[in-house]
Coordinates of C-alpha atoms in Angstrom, one line a residue:
M137 CA 0.1 0.0 0.1
S138 CA 1.0 3.5 -0.2
E139 CA 3.7 4.7 2.0
M140 CA 2.8 8.3 1.5
N141 CA -0.8 7.8 2.8
D142 CA 0.6 6.1 5.9
S143 CA 2.7 8.9 6.8
V144 CA 0.4 11.7 5.9
S145 CA -2.7 10.3 7.5
V146 CA -1.3 8.9 10.8
S147 CA 1.6 11.1 11.6
P148 CA 0.0 12.1 15.0
Y149 CA 0.1 8.4 16.0
P150 CA 2.8 6.0 16.8
Q151 CA 3.6 4.0 13.7
S152 CA 7.0 2.6 14.1
G153 CA 8.0 -0.7 15.8
L154 CA 6.5 -4.1 15.4
W155 CA 3.3 -3.7 17.6
P156 CA 1.5 -1.2 15.5
Q157 CA 1.9 -3.1 12.5
L158 CA 0.8 -6.4 14.0
R159 CA -2.2 -4.6 15.5
R160 CA -3.1 -3.2 11.8
M161 CA -2.9 -6.8 10.6
V162 CA -5.1 -8.1 13.4
R163 CA -7.6 -5.4 12.4
V164 CA -7.4 -6.1 8.7
I165 CA -8.4 -9.6 9.3
R166 CA -11.1 -8.7 11.9
V167 CA -12.6 -6.1 9.5
V168 CA -12.7 -8.6 6.4
L169 CA -14.1 -11.2 8.5
Y170 CA -16.7 -8.7 10.0
L171 CA -17.6 -7.6 6.5
L172 CA -18.3 -11.4 5.6
W173 CA -20.5 -11.8 8.7
G174 CA -22.4 -8.7 7.7
F175 CA -23.0 -10.4 4.4
I176 CA -24.2 -13.4 5.9
L177 CA -26.4 -11.8 8.4
A178 CA -28.1 -9.7 5.8
F179 CA -28.8 -13.0 4.1
L180 CA -30.2 -14.6 6.9
L181 CA -32.4 -11.7 7.8
G182 CA -33.6 -11.5 4.4
A183 CA -32.4 -8.0 3.8
F184 CA -31.5 -8.4 0.2
W185 CA -35.3 -9.0 -0.4
S186 CA -36.8 -6.8 2.4
P187 CA -34.4 -4.3 3.8
Y188 CA -37.2 -2.1 5.4
R189 CA -38.1 -4.3 8.3
P190 CA -37.4 -3.2 11.9
V191 CA -35.2 -6.3 12.7
V192 CA -33.0 -5.3 9.7
L193 CA -32.8 -1.7 11.0
A194 CA -31.7 -2.9 14.5
A195 CA -29.1 -5.3 13.1
K196 CA -27.6 -2.6 11.0
Q197 CA -27.3 -0.3 13.9
S198 CA -25.8 -2.9 16.1
W199 CA -23.4 -4.1 13.3
C200 CA -22.1 -0.3 12.8
R201 CA -21.5 -0.1 16.5
R202 CA -19.4 -3.2 16.5
F203 CA -17.7 -2.2 13.2
L204 CA -16.6 1.1 15.0
R205 CA -15.1 -0.7 17.9
I206 CA -13.2 -2.9 15.5
L207 CA -11.7 0.1 14.0
G208 CA -10.8 1.7 17.3
V209 CA -13.3 4.8 17.0
E210 CA -13.8 6.7 20.1
L211 CA -17.3 8.5 19.7
M212 CA -18.5 11.4 21.6
V213 CA -22.1 12.4 21.0
T214 CA -23.8 15.6 22.0
G215 CA -27.0 17.4 21.4
S216 CA -30.5 15.8 21.2
R217 CA -31.6 13.5 18.3
V218 CA -35.0 13.6 16.9
E219 CA -36.8 10.3 17.6
A220 CA -39.5 10.7 15.1
P221 CA -38.8 10.1 11.3
V222 CA -36.6 13.0 10.2
F223 CA -34.4 14.0 7.2
L224 CA -30.8 14.2 8.4
V225 CA -28.1 16.4 6.9
S226 CA -24.5 16.3 7.6
N227 CA -21.2 17.8 6.9
H228 CA -19.1 14.9 4.9
V229 CA -15.5 14.1 5.7
S230 CA -15.1 10.6 5.3
W231 CA -16.9 7.2 4.3
L232 CA -16.5 6.6 8.0
D233 CA -19.3 9.3 8.6
I234 CA -22.0 6.8 7.7
P235 CA -21.2 4.1 10.3
V236 CA -20.6 6.8 12.9
I237 CA -24.0 8.1 12.2
A238 CA -25.8 5.0 11.7
S239 CA -24.6 3.8 15.0
Q240 CA -26.8 6.1 16.6
R241 CA -30.2 5.6 15.2
H242 CA -32.3 3.4 12.5
L243 CA -31.8 5.3 9.2
Y244 CA -31.2 4.8 5.4
F245 CA -28.6 6.8 3.4
L246 CA -28.3 8.6 0.2
S247 CA -24.8 7.7 -1.2
K248 CA -22.6 8.3 -4.5
A249 CA -23.0 5.6 -6.9
E250 CA -19.6 4.6 -6.9
V251 CA -20.0 3.2 -3.4
G252 CA -22.5 0.4 -4.9
D253 CA -19.4 -0.8 -6.8
W254 CA -17.1 -1.4 -3.8
P255 CA -16.4 -4.9 -2.9
L256 CA -18.6 -6.3 -0.3
I257 CA -19.3 -2.8 1.0
G258 CA -21.4 -2.0 -2.0
T259 CA -23.3 -5.3 -1.7
L260 CA -23.9 -4.6 2.0
A261 CA -25.1 -1.1 1.1
R262 CA -27.7 -2.4 -1.3
A263 CA -28.8 -4.8 1.3
M264 CA -29.4 -2.1 3.7
G265 CA -31.6 -0.2 1.5
T266 CA -29.2 2.4 0.5
L267 CA -30.3 4.9 -2.1
F268 CA -27.8 5.7 -4.8
I269 CA -27.2 8.9 -6.7
K270 CA -24.9 9.7 -9.9
R271 CA -23.2 12.9 -9.3
G272 CA -23.7 15.5 -11.9
S273 CA -26.5 13.4 -13.5
G274 CA -29.4 15.8 -12.9
E275 CA -31.4 13.2 -11.0
S276 CA -31.8 15.0 -7.8
V277 CA -35.4 15.8 -8.3
R278 CA -36.3 12.1 -8.6
K279 CA -34.2 11.2 -5.8
A280 CA -35.8 13.9 -3.6
Q281 CA -39.3 12.4 -4.4
E282 CA -38.0 8.9 -3.6
I283 CA -36.6 10.2 -0.4
A284 CA -39.9 11.8 0.5
S285 CA -41.6 8.6 0.0
R286 CA -39.2 6.9 2.5
L287 CA -40.0 9.6 5.0
Q288 CA -43.7 9.3 4.6
Q289 CA -43.5 5.6 5.2
G290 CA -42.1 6.4 8.8
H291 CA -38.2 5.9 7.9
T292 CA -35.4 8.5 8.5
V293 CA -33.0 9.2 5.8
L294 CA -29.4 10.7 5.9
V295 CA -28.0 12.9 3.1
F296 CA -24.6 14.6 2.6
P297 CA -25.9 18.0 0.8
E298 CA -22.3 19.2 0.1
G299 CA -22.3 16.5 -2.5
T300 CA -18.8 15.7 -1.7
T301 CA -16.4 15.2 1.2
T302 CA -14.1 18.1 2.6
D303 CA -10.9 18.1 4.8
G304 CA -13.0 18.8 7.8
F305 CA -11.9 22.4 8.2
S306 CA -14.1 23.9 5.5
L307 CA -17.9 23.6 4.8
R308 CA -19.0 23.6 1.2
R309 CA -22.6 25.0 0.4
F310 CA -25.5 22.8 0.6
F311 CA -27.3 21.9 -2.7
P312 CA -30.9 22.8 -2.2
Q313 CA -32.5 20.1 -4.6
L314 CA -32.9 17.4 -2.0
F315 CA -34.4 19.7 0.5
D316 CA -37.6 19.2 -1.4
A317 CA -38.0 15.8 0.4
P318 CA -38.7 16.9 3.8
L319 CA -41.0 19.6 2.4
L320 CA -42.9 17.2 0.6
A321 CA -43.0 14.7 3.4
G322 CA -43.9 17.2 6.0
V323 CA -41.2 16.0 8.4
P324 CA -38.3 18.2 10.1
V325 CA -34.7 18.6 9.2
Q326 CA -32.1 17.7 11.6
P327 CA -28.7 19.1 10.9
L328 CA -25.5 17.0 12.1
A329 CA -22.0 18.1 12.6
V330 CA -19.1 15.5 12.4
R331 CA -15.7 16.4 13.4
Y332 CA -12.5 14.1 13.6
L333 CA -9.9 14.8 16.4
D334 CA -6.2 14.2 16.7
S335 CA -4.7 13.0 20.0
M336 CA -4.6 16.6 21.1
G337 CA -8.3 17.2 20.5
A338 CA -7.6 19.4 17.4
P339 CA -9.3 18.8 14.1
D340 CA -7.6 16.0 12.3
P341 CA -7.4 16.2 8.4
G342 CA -5.8 12.8 8.3
L343 CA -9.2 11.2 8.3
A344 CA -10.5 13.1 5.5
F345 CA -11.4 10.9 2.4
I346 CA -11.0 13.2 -0.4
G347 CA -9.9 13.6 -4.0
D348 CA -8.4 10.7 -5.6
D349 CA -8.4 8.7 -2.4
E350 CA -9.0 5.0 -2.9
F351 CA -11.1 3.2 -0.2
H352 CA -8.6 0.4 0.4
D353 CA -5.7 2.7 0.8
H354 CA -7.6 5.0 3.2
L355 CA -8.5 2.1 5.3
W356 CA -5.1 0.7 5.3
A357 CA -3.8 3.9 6.8
M358 CA -6.5 4.3 9.2
L359 CA -6.1 0.8 10.7
L360 CA -2.6 1.9 11.8
R361 CA -4.1 4.3 14.3
Q362 CA -4.4 3.4 17.9
K363 CA -7.7 5.4 18.4
I364 CA -9.8 7.4 16.0
R365 CA -11.6 10.1 17.8
V366 CA -15.0 11.6 16.5
R367 CA -17.4 14.2 17.8
L368 CA -20.9 13.7 16.5
H369 CA -23.3 16.9 17.3
F370 CA -27.1 16.7 16.7
C371 CA -28.1 20.4 15.9
T372 CA -31.6 21.9 16.9
P373 CA -34.1 20.5 14.0
L374 CA -35.9 22.8 11.5
D375 CA -39.6 22.3 10.8
G376 CA -39.3 24.0 7.3
E377 CA -42.4 26.0 8.0
G378 CA -42.7 29.0 5.7
M379 CA -39.5 28.1 4.0
D380 CA -38.7 26.9 0.2
R381 CA -36.0 24.3 -0.2
K382 CA -33.3 27.0 -0.9
A383 CA -34.0 28.8 2.4
L384 CA -34.1 25.4 4.1
S385 CA -30.8 24.3 2.9
V386 CA -29.3 27.9 4.1
R387 CA -30.7 27.4 7.6
A388 CA -29.3 23.9 7.8
H389 CA -26.1 24.9 6.5
E390 CA -25.8 27.8 9.2
R391 CA -26.6 25.3 12.0
V392 CA -23.7 23.0 11.0
E393 CA -21.5 25.9 10.5
E394 CA -22.3 27.4 13.8
Q395 CA -21.6 24.1 15.6
L396 CA -18.2 23.5 13.8
T397 CA -17.3 26.9 14.7
V398 CA -18.2 26.5 18.4
D399 CA -16.1 23.3 18.3
S400 CA -13.2 25.3 17.0
G401 CA -13.6 28.0 19.7
Q402 CA -13.6 25.4 22.3
L403 CA -10.6 23.9 21.0
K404 CA -8.6 27.2 20.8
A405 CA -9.9 28.1 24.4
R406 CA -8.2 24.8 25.6
G407 CA -5.2 25.4 23.8

Protein backbone atom coordinates (compact mmCIF):
# COMPACT_ATOMS: atom_id res chain seq x y z
CA MET A 1 0.00 0.00 0.00
CA SER A 2 0.99 3.63 -0.32
CA GLU A 3 3.69 4.66 2.16
CA MET A 4 2.79 8.30 1.56
CA ASN A 5 -0.77 7.68 2.72
CA ASP A 6 0.53 6.08 5.93
CA SER A 7 2.89 8.92 6.78
CA VAL A 8 0.44 11.70 6.01
CA SER A 9 -2.70 10.22 7.51
CA VAL A 10 -1.34 8.82 10.73
CA SER A 11 1.60 11.05 11.58
CA PRO A 12 0.11 12.12 14.97
CA TYR A 13 0.05 8.49 16.04
CA PRO A 14 2.85 5.97 16.71
CA GLN A 15 3.52 3.91 13.60
CA SER A 16 7.07 2.63 14.08
CA GLY A 17 7.91 -0.64 15.72
CA LEU A 18 6.44 -4.10 15.46
CA TRP A 19 3.32 -3.74 17.61
CA PRO A 20 1.50 -1.03 15.56
CA GLN A 21 2.03 -3.10 12.41
CA LEU A 22 0.84 -6.30 14.08
CA ARG A 23 -2.21 -4.47 15.44
CA ARG A 24 -3.02 -3.25 11.95
CA MET A 25 -2.77 -6.74 10.47
CA VAL A 26 -5.06 -8.13 13.19
CA ARG A 27 -7.55 -5.36 12.44
CA VAL A 28 -7.41 -6.08 8.72
CA ILE A 29 -8.36 -9.69 9.39
CA ARG A 30 -11.13 -8.64 11.78
CA VAL A 31 -12.53 -6.11 9.30
CA VAL A 32 -12.61 -8.62 6.44
CA LEU A 33 -14.22 -11.29 8.60
CA TYR A 34 -16.72 -8.78 9.98
CA LEU A 35 -17.69 -7.63 6.49
CA LEU A 36 -18.25 -11.27 5.53
CA TRP A 37 -20.36 -11.74 8.67
CA GLY A 38 -22.38 -8.68 7.66
CA PHE A 39 -23.05 -10.28 4.29
CA ILE A 40 -24.13 -13.56 5.93
CA LEU A 41 -26.28 -11.73 8.50
CA ALA A 42 -27.99 -9.72 5.77
CA PHE A 43 -28.76 -12.96 3.93
CA LEU A 44 -30.10 -14.68 7.06
CA LEU A 45 -32.35 -11.70 7.86
CA GLY A 46 -33.60 -11.49 4.30
CA ALA A 47 -32.24 -7.96 3.90
CA PHE A 48 -31.53 -8.52 0.20
CA TRP A 49 -35.26 -8.97 -0.39
CA SER A 50 -36.82 -6.87 2.38
CA PRO A 51 -34.43 -4.26 3.84
CA TYR A 52 -37.13 -2.13 5.46
CA ARG A 53 -38.17 -4.35 8.37
CA PRO A 54 -37.38 -3.17 11.94
CA VAL A 55 -35.24 -6.25 12.62
CA VAL A 56 -32.98 -5.33 9.69
CA LEU A 57 -32.68 -1.72 10.87
CA ALA A 58 -31.82 -2.84 14.40
CA ALA A 59 -29.22 -5.29 13.08
CA LYS A 60 -27.69 -2.54 10.92
CA GLN A 61 -27.30 -0.20 13.90
CA SER A 62 -25.78 -2.96 16.06
CA TRP A 63 -23.46 -4.01 13.22
CA CYS A 64 -22.20 -0.42 12.80
CA ARG A 65 -21.49 -0.06 16.52
CA ARG A 66 -19.39 -3.20 16.52
CA PHE A 67 -17.62 -2.10 13.33
CA LEU A 68 -16.59 1.17 15.00
CA ARG A 69 -15.14 -0.76 17.95
CA ILE A 70 -13.06 -2.91 15.59
CA LEU A 71 -11.67 0.25 13.96
CA GLY A 72 -10.82 1.72 17.36
CA VAL A 73 -13.31 4.59 17.07
CA GLU A 74 -13.86 6.67 20.20
CA LEU A 75 -17.17 8.45 19.61
CA MET A 76 -18.51 11.41 21.60
CA VAL A 77 -22.15 12.31 20.89
CA THR A 78 -23.69 15.65 21.91
CA GLY A 79 -27.02 17.36 21.32
CA SER A 80 -30.47 15.76 21.23
CA ARG A 81 -31.61 13.61 18.34
CA VAL A 82 -35.13 13.68 16.94
CA GLU A 83 -36.66 10.26 17.56
CA ALA A 84 -39.47 10.62 15.00
CA PRO A 85 -38.83 10.17 11.26
CA VAL A 86 -36.54 13.00 10.19
CA PHE A 87 -34.45 14.19 7.26
CA LEU A 88 -30.84 14.17 8.48
CA VAL A 89 -28.21 16.34 6.79
CA SER A 90 -24.54 16.30 7.73
CA ASN A 91 -21.20 17.71 6.69
CA HIS A 92 -19.16 15.04 4.96
CA VAL A 93 -15.51 14.24 5.73
CA SER A 94 -15.05 10.49 5.29
CA TRP A 95 -16.79 7.25 4.37
CA LEU A 96 -16.57 6.62 8.12
CA ASP A 97 -19.29 9.27 8.63
CA ILE A 98 -21.91 6.70 7.60
CA PRO A 99 -21.25 4.00 10.25
CA VAL A 100 -20.65 6.75 12.84
CA ILE A 101 -24.10 8.25 12.29
CA ALA A 102 -25.80 4.88 11.68
CA SER A 103 -24.54 3.63 15.04
CA GLN A 104 -26.82 6.19 16.73
CA ARG A 105 -30.22 5.50 15.17
CA HIS A 106 -32.19 3.54 12.56
CA LEU A 107 -31.86 5.19 9.17
CA TYR A 108 -31.23 4.86 5.45
CA PHE A 109 -28.60 6.69 3.41
CA LEU A 110 -28.23 8.49 0.15
CA SER A 111 -24.79 7.60 -1.17
CA LYS A 112 -22.79 8.27 -4.32
CA ALA A 113 -23.23 5.60 -6.97
CA GLU A 114 -19.56 4.56 -6.81
CA VAL A 115 -20.06 3.06 -3.33
CA GLY A 116 -22.36 0.46 -4.87
CA ASP A 117 -19.34 -0.88 -6.79
CA TRP A 118 -17.08 -1.34 -3.74
CA PRO A 119 -16.38 -5.03 -2.96
CA LEU A 120 -18.60 -6.34 -0.12
CA ILE A 121 -19.32 -2.78 1.08
CA GLY A 122 -21.44 -2.07 -2.00
CA THR A 123 -23.36 -5.31 -1.65
CA LEU A 124 -24.03 -4.64 2.02
CA ALA A 125 -25.11 -1.07 1.24
CA ARG A 126 -27.68 -2.34 -1.24
CA ALA A 127 -28.93 -4.92 1.25
CA MET A 128 -29.43 -2.15 3.80
CA GLY A 129 -31.73 -0.17 1.52
CA THR A 130 -29.21 2.51 0.54
CA LEU A 131 -30.28 4.97 -2.13
CA PHE A 132 -27.66 5.78 -4.77
CA ILE A 133 -27.20 8.93 -6.82
CA LYS A 134 -24.83 9.69 -9.69
CA ARG A 135 -23.08 12.97 -9.19
CA GLY A 136 -23.81 15.48 -11.94
CA SER A 137 -26.50 13.25 -13.46
CA GLY A 138 -29.37 15.66 -12.87
CA GLU A 139 -31.45 13.06 -11.03
CA SER A 140 -31.80 15.08 -7.81
CA VAL A 141 -35.50 15.80 -8.37
CA ARG A 142 -36.33 12.12 -8.73
CA LYS A 143 -34.21 11.21 -5.71
CA ALA A 144 -35.91 13.90 -3.62
CA GLN A 145 -39.27 12.30 -4.44
CA GLU A 146 -37.91 8.85 -3.59
CA ILE A 147 -36.56 10.13 -0.27
CA ALA A 148 -39.89 11.83 0.48
CA SER A 149 -41.62 8.49 -0.05
CA ARG A 150 -39.27 6.83 2.46
CA LEU A 151 -39.92 9.62 4.97
CA GLN A 152 -43.69 9.31 4.54
CA GLN A 153 -43.40 5.61 5.30
CA GLY A 154 -41.95 6.49 8.70
CA HIS A 155 -38.26 6.08 7.89
CA THR A 156 -35.33 8.41 8.56
CA VAL A 157 -32.97 9.25 5.71
CA LEU A 158 -29.47 10.73 5.87
CA VAL A 159 -27.96 12.81 3.06
CA PHE A 160 -24.72 14.76 2.65
CA PRO A 161 -25.87 17.92 0.87
CA GLU A 162 -22.36 19.20 0.15
CA GLY A 163 -22.27 16.54 -2.56
CA THR A 164 -18.68 15.58 -1.77
CA THR A 165 -16.25 15.20 1.12
CA THR A 166 -14.06 17.96 2.54
CA ASP A 167 -10.90 18.18 4.65
CA GLY A 168 -12.98 18.68 7.81
CA PHE A 169 -11.96 22.33 8.20
CA SER A 170 -14.14 23.85 5.48
CA LEU A 171 -17.87 23.52 4.83
CA ARG A 172 -19.15 23.68 1.27
CA ARG A 173 -22.52 25.10 0.37
CA PHE A 174 -25.48 22.73 0.61
CA PHE A 175 -27.17 21.88 -2.68
CA PRO A 176 -30.88 22.69 -2.16
CA GLN A 177 -32.50 20.19 -4.54
CA LEU A 178 -32.76 17.31 -2.06
CA PHE A 179 -34.39 19.60 0.52
CA ASP A 180 -37.61 19.18 -1.44
CA ALA A 181 -37.89 15.78 0.28
CA PRO A 182 -38.68 16.92 3.84
CA LEU A 183 -41.01 19.62 2.51
CA LEU A 184 -42.95 17.07 0.45
CA ALA A 185 -43.09 14.62 3.37
CA GLY A 186 -43.80 17.22 6.05
CA VAL A 187 -41.00 16.05 8.37
CA PRO A 188 -38.36 18.11 10.21
CA VAL A 189 -34.74 18.51 9.15
CA GLN A 190 -32.04 17.78 11.70
CA PRO A 191 -28.53 18.99 10.82
CA LEU A 192 -25.53 17.04 12.12
CA ALA A 193 -21.95 18.19 12.64
CA VAL A 194 -19.15 15.62 12.35
CA ARG A 195 -15.59 16.39 13.38
CA TYR A 196 -12.54 14.12 13.57
CA LEU A 197 -10.03 14.95 16.31
CA ASP A 198 -6.36 14.15 16.77
CA SER A 199 -4.77 12.98 20.02
CA MET A 200 -4.56 16.59 21.26
CA GLY A 201 -8.25 17.30 20.56
CA ALA A 202 -7.60 19.46 17.47
CA PRO A 203 -9.31 18.85 14.09
CA ASP A 204 -7.61 15.95 12.33
CA PRO A 205 -7.40 16.24 8.51
CA GLY A 206 -5.78 12.81 8.31
CA LEU A 207 -9.18 11.11 8.38
CA ALA A 208 -10.52 13.05 5.39
CA PHE A 209 -11.44 10.88 2.41
CA ILE A 210 -11.08 13.34 -0.46
CA GLY A 211 -9.91 13.78 -4.02
CA ASP A 212 -8.55 10.64 -5.61
CA ASP A 213 -8.33 8.66 -2.37
CA GLU A 214 -9.03 4.95 -2.76
CA PHE A 215 -11.11 3.18 -0.13
CA HIS A 216 -8.62 0.37 0.50
CA ASP A 217 -5.65 2.79 0.83
CA HIS A 218 -7.59 5.00 3.21
CA LEU A 219 -8.69 2.05 5.34
CA TRP A 220 -5.15 0.62 5.37
CA ALA A 221 -3.74 3.90 6.73
CA MET A 222 -6.62 4.29 9.19
CA LEU A 223 -6.03 0.86 10.70
CA LEU A 224 -2.56 1.91 11.84
CA ARG A 225 -4.08 4.35 14.32
CA GLN A 226 -4.46 3.35 17.92
CA LYS A 227 -7.64 5.41 18.29
CA ILE A 228 -9.91 7.37 15.97
CA ARG A 229 -11.62 10.19 17.84
CA VAL A 230 -14.92 11.52 16.49
CA ARG A 231 -17.40 14.10 17.77
CA LEU A 232 -20.98 13.92 16.46
CA HIS A 233 -23.40 16.72 17.35
CA PHE A 234 -27.16 16.63 16.74
CA CYS A 235 -28.13 20.24 16.04
CA THR A 236 -31.50 21.83 16.80
CA PRO A 237 -34.00 20.63 14.15
CA LEU A 238 -35.78 22.80 11.58
CA ASP A 239 -39.45 22.31 10.73
CA GLY A 240 -39.29 24.01 7.32
CA GLU A 241 -42.54 25.90 7.85
CA GLY A 242 -42.76 28.90 5.54
CA MET A 243 -39.50 28.03 3.80
CA ASP A 244 -38.69 26.82 0.32
CA ARG A 245 -35.93 24.31 -0.34
CA LYS A 246 -33.24 26.98 -0.81
CA ALA A 247 -34.05 28.75 2.44
CA LEU A 248 -34.19 25.43 4.27
CA SER A 249 -30.80 24.36 2.91
CA VAL A 250 -29.28 27.70 3.95
CA ARG A 251 -30.66 27.41 7.48
CA ALA A 252 -29.39 23.83 7.80
CA HIS A 253 -25.96 24.93 6.55
CA GLU A 254 -25.91 27.71 9.16
CA ARG A 255 -26.68 25.25 11.96
CA VAL A 256 -23.82 22.95 10.97
CA GLU A 257 -21.42 25.85 10.44
CA GLU A 258 -22.31 27.34 13.83
CA GLN A 259 -21.59 24.05 15.58
CA LEU A 260 -18.26 23.56 13.81
CA THR A 261 -17.35 27.13 14.77
CA VAL A 262 -18.29 26.45 18.40
CA ASP A 263 -16.11 23.32 18.35
CA SER A 264 -13.18 25.31 16.95
CA GLY A 265 -13.62 28.02 19.58
CA GLN A 266 -13.65 25.49 22.40
CA LEU A 267 -10.50 23.87 21.07
CA LYS A 268 -8.70 27.23 20.84
CA ALA A 269 -9.77 28.11 24.38
CA ARG A 270 -8.34 24.85 25.68
CA GLY A 271 -5.15 25.39 23.73
